[in-house]
């Protein structure tokens, strides 16, 4: 099972899309194992987006991400990182496919609603930035055996 960091960005929170976006992850069968509404500090934004520091959009990105509350979530499932990225859609709202979160809820290229870790290494790093010890939970879901085929002993 993988756990990925998802952030509902300030535009998603301000536009009232938290519930609908969370529902998409729950509907898919992914498990929400951590969640908090928070303001991102300058320092945290800088650490989170350190790979983009040299980009022209960096200053605007940090300003956007620190401008208003975000909802951060830890989301778990088999292949959760790739599945979440597919559900998010392409980076730019202007060309994200219909059916994806970015494709259905926005048109902007910078205000693109959602962040998702793009690799297991990034997920581990980012979960560590946004969640303290004990804030990402391990708990059994009553529906687990209907979300996955467990007949082989492993989630299929
Ligand atoms: P991703 O969020 O799809 O992984 P990245 O390339 O990692 O996309 O970029 C991080 C974030 O930076 C994007 O989600 C978006 O908010 C912003 N961003 C990326 N490219 C641009 C751009 O060309 N103009 C404005 N903002 C951008
Ligand atoms: Mg990225």
Short mmCIF file of C-alpha atoms and ligand atoms in Angstrom, two decimals:
data_model
loop_
_atom_site.label_atom_id
_atom_site.label_comp_id
_atom_site.label_asym_id
_atom_site.label_seq_id
_atom_site.Cartn_x
_atom_site.Cartn_y
_atom_site.Cartn_z
CA UNK A 1 0.00 0.00 0.00
CA UNK A 2 1.23 3.47 -0.87
CA UNK A 3 0.40 6.69 0.96
CA UNK A 4 0.49 9.98 -0.95
CA UNK A 5 0.28 13.64 0.05
CA UNK A 6 -2.65 15.50 -1.47
CA UNK A 7 -3.15 19.24 -0.94
CA UNK A 8 -6.43 20.95 -1.81
CA UNK A 9 -4.97 24.33 -2.69
CA UNK A 10 -6.36 27.73 -1.61
CA UNK A 11 -8.56 28.04 -4.72
CA UNK A 12 -10.23 24.65 -4.03
CA UNK A 13 -10.96 25.63 -0.41
CA UNK A 14 -12.16 29.16 -1.29
CA UNK A 15 -14.38 27.90 -4.12
CA UNK A 16 -16.05 25.33 -1.88
CA UNK A 17 -14.82 22.21 -3.67
CA UNK A 18 -13.34 20.36 -0.68
CA UNK A 19 -16.29 18.01 -0.26
CA UNK A 20 -16.63 17.19 -3.94
CA UNK A 21 -12.91 16.53 -4.36
CA UNK A 22 -12.71 14.41 -1.18
CA UNK A 23 -15.71 12.43 -2.45
CA UNK A 24 -13.85 11.54 -5.63
CA UNK A 25 -11.05 9.93 -3.65
CA UNK A 26 -13.49 8.12 -1.36
CA UNK A 27 -15.62 6.98 -4.31
CA UNK A 28 -12.51 5.57 -6.01
CA UNK A 29 -11.85 3.37 -2.96
CA UNK A 30 -8.80 5.18 -1.65
CA UNK A 31 -8.55 5.58 2.12
CA UNK A 32 -8.08 8.98 3.77
CA UNK A 33 -5.64 8.36 6.62
CA UNK A 34 -4.76 11.94 7.54
CA UNK A 35 -6.33 15.38 7.07
CA UNK A 36 -5.95 18.92 8.33
CA UNK A 37 -6.92 22.44 7.37
CA UNK A 38 -3.92 24.72 7.73
CA UNK A 39 -2.11 27.82 6.58
CA UNK A 40 1.17 27.00 4.84
CA UNK A 41 4.07 29.13 6.11
CA UNK A 42 6.63 30.72 3.77
CA UNK A 43 9.24 28.27 5.07
CA UNK A 44 7.08 25.22 4.47
CA UNK A 45 6.10 26.38 0.98
CA UNK A 46 9.76 26.96 0.16
CA UNK A 47 10.70 23.45 1.34
CA UNK A 48 7.77 21.81 -0.42
CA UNK A 49 8.48 23.52 -3.74
CA UNK A 50 12.30 23.67 -3.48
CA UNK A 51 12.67 21.85 -6.83
CA UNK A 52 10.90 24.78 -8.53
CA UNK A 53 12.98 27.56 -6.94
CA UNK A 54 14.62 28.59 -10.22
CA UNK A 55 11.36 28.73 -12.19
CA UNK A 56 9.73 31.98 -13.24
CA UNK A 57 6.44 30.97 -11.62
CA UNK A 58 8.05 30.16 -8.22
CA UNK A 59 7.35 33.47 -6.42
CA UNK A 60 3.74 33.50 -7.57
CA UNK A 61 3.33 29.84 -6.60
CA UNK A 62 4.58 30.45 -3.04
CA UNK A 63 2.39 33.55 -2.73
CA UNK A 64 -0.65 31.57 -3.90
CA UNK A 65 -0.01 28.58 -1.63
CA UNK A 66 0.46 30.77 1.47
CA UNK A 67 -2.44 33.15 0.72
CA UNK A 68 -5.34 31.24 2.30
CA UNK A 69 -5.95 27.88 4.03
CA UNK A 70 -5.33 24.55 2.34
CA UNK A 71 -6.58 21.07 3.20
CA UNK A 72 -3.74 18.56 3.37
CA UNK A 73 -4.55 14.87 3.23
CA UNK A 74 -2.68 11.59 3.42
CA UNK A 75 -4.38 9.16 1.03
CA UNK A 76 -3.65 5.43 0.93
CA UNK A 77 -4.22 2.59 -1.49
CA UNK A 78 -2.54 0.21 -3.89
CA UNK A 79 -0.76 2.45 -6.40
CA UNK A 80 -2.27 5.50 -4.69
CA UNK A 81 0.37 7.88 -6.06
CA UNK A 82 -0.21 7.14 -9.75
CA UNK A 83 -3.98 6.79 -9.33
CA UNK A 84 -4.20 10.17 -7.59
CA UNK A 85 -2.08 11.86 -10.26
CA UNK A 86 -4.41 10.45 -12.94
CA UNK A 87 -7.44 11.68 -11.03
CA UNK A 88 -5.86 15.17 -10.73
CA UNK A 89 -5.21 15.50 -14.46
CA UNK A 90 -2.59 17.54 -16.31
CA UNK A 91 -0.93 20.45 -14.49
CA UNK A 92 -2.67 23.22 -16.45
CA UNK A 93 -6.42 23.58 -15.97
CA UNK A 94 -6.65 24.85 -19.53
CA UNK A 95 -5.73 21.47 -21.00
CA UNK A 96 -6.53 18.98 -18.23
CA UNK A 97 -8.91 16.29 -19.51
CA UNK A 98 -12.59 16.40 -18.60
CA UNK A 99 -13.22 13.77 -15.93
CA UNK A 100 -10.14 14.83 -13.99
CA UNK A 101 -10.26 17.17 -10.98
CA UNK A 102 -8.28 19.90 -12.73
CA UNK A 103 -10.22 19.30 -15.94
CA UNK A 104 -13.63 19.55 -14.31
CA UNK A 105 -13.20 22.31 -11.73
CA UNK A 106 -10.84 24.89 -13.23
CA UNK A 107 -9.45 26.72 -16.25
CA UNK A 108 -6.39 28.41 -14.71
CA UNK A 109 -2.85 27.19 -15.21
CA UNK A 110 -1.52 28.40 -11.87
CA UNK A 111 -4.65 28.12 -9.70
CA UNK A 112 -4.98 24.42 -10.41
CA UNK A 113 -6.78 23.24 -7.27
CA UNK A 114 -4.73 20.30 -6.12
CA UNK A 115 -1.24 18.96 -5.42
CA UNK A 116 -0.31 15.27 -5.38
CA UNK A 117 3.09 13.67 -4.77
CA UNK A 118 4.63 12.40 -8.00
CA UNK A 119 6.78 9.48 -6.74
CA UNK A 120 7.22 7.29 -3.65
CA UNK A 121 10.28 9.35 -2.66
CA UNK A 122 8.37 12.62 -3.01
CA UNK A 123 5.42 11.20 -1.07
CA UNK A 124 7.61 10.17 1.85
CA UNK A 125 9.36 13.54 1.90
CA UNK A 126 6.16 15.59 1.56
CA UNK A 127 4.17 13.58 4.12
CA UNK A 128 7.04 14.27 6.53
CA UNK A 129 6.84 18.00 5.83
CA UNK A 130 3.10 18.32 6.42
CA UNK A 131 2.27 15.68 9.05
CA UNK A 132 3.74 15.15 12.51
CA UNK A 133 4.30 11.69 14.00
CA UNK A 134 0.96 10.08 14.79
CA UNK A 135 -1.11 12.29 12.46
CA UNK A 136 -1.17 9.73 9.64
CA UNK A 137 -3.30 6.90 10.99
CA UNK A 138 -3.40 3.15 10.42
CA UNK A 139 -6.91 1.77 10.73
CA UNK A 140 -8.93 -1.04 9.19
CA UNK A 141 -11.85 -0.19 6.96
CA UNK A 142 -14.96 -2.31 7.29
CA UNK A 143 -15.36 -2.20 3.48
CA UNK A 144 -11.76 -3.24 2.69
CA UNK A 145 -12.71 -6.74 1.47
CA UNK A 146 -15.15 -5.22 -1.02
CA UNK A 147 -12.85 -2.49 -2.27
CA UNK A 148 -10.11 -5.05 -3.03
CA UNK A 149 -10.22 -8.71 -4.00
CA UNK A 150 -8.42 -10.22 -1.00
CA UNK A 151 -8.91 -13.86 -2.03
CA UNK A 152 -5.21 -14.23 -2.86
CA UNK A 153 -4.16 -12.84 0.51
CA UNK A 154 -3.11 -9.51 -0.99
CA UNK A 155 -5.21 -6.59 -2.21
CA UNK A 156 -5.88 -7.14 -5.92
P1 LIG B 1 2.15 19.36 -10.77
O1 LIG B 1 1.45 20.13 -9.67
O2 LIG B 1 1.18 18.88 -11.81
O3 LIG B 1 3.06 18.27 -10.26
P2 LIG B 1 4.55 20.93 -11.28
O4 LIG B 1 5.23 21.04 -12.60
O5 LIG B 1 5.23 20.13 -10.22
O6 LIG B 1 3.07 20.42 -11.54
O7 LIG B 1 4.35 22.43 -10.76
C1 LIG B 1 3.98 22.68 -9.41
C2 LIG B 1 2.91 23.74 -9.41
O8 LIG B 1 3.45 24.97 -9.88
C3 LIG B 1 1.72 23.48 -10.33
O9 LIG B 1 0.74 22.63 -9.75
C4 LIG B 1 1.19 24.88 -10.56
O10 LIG B 1 0.42 25.34 -9.44
C5 LIG B 1 2.48 25.69 -10.63
N1 LIG B 1 2.96 25.85 -11.98
C6 LIG B 1 3.65 24.94 -12.72
N2 LIG B 1 3.95 25.42 -13.94
C7 LIG B 1 3.46 26.69 -13.96
C8 LIG B 1 3.47 27.72 -14.96
O11 LIG B 1 4.01 27.57 -16.07
N3 LIG B 1 2.83 28.87 -14.63
C9 LIG B 1 2.24 29.07 -13.42
N4 LIG B 1 2.23 28.13 -12.45
C10 LIG B 1 2.82 26.95 -12.72
MG1 LIG B 2 4.84 18.39 -9.16
#
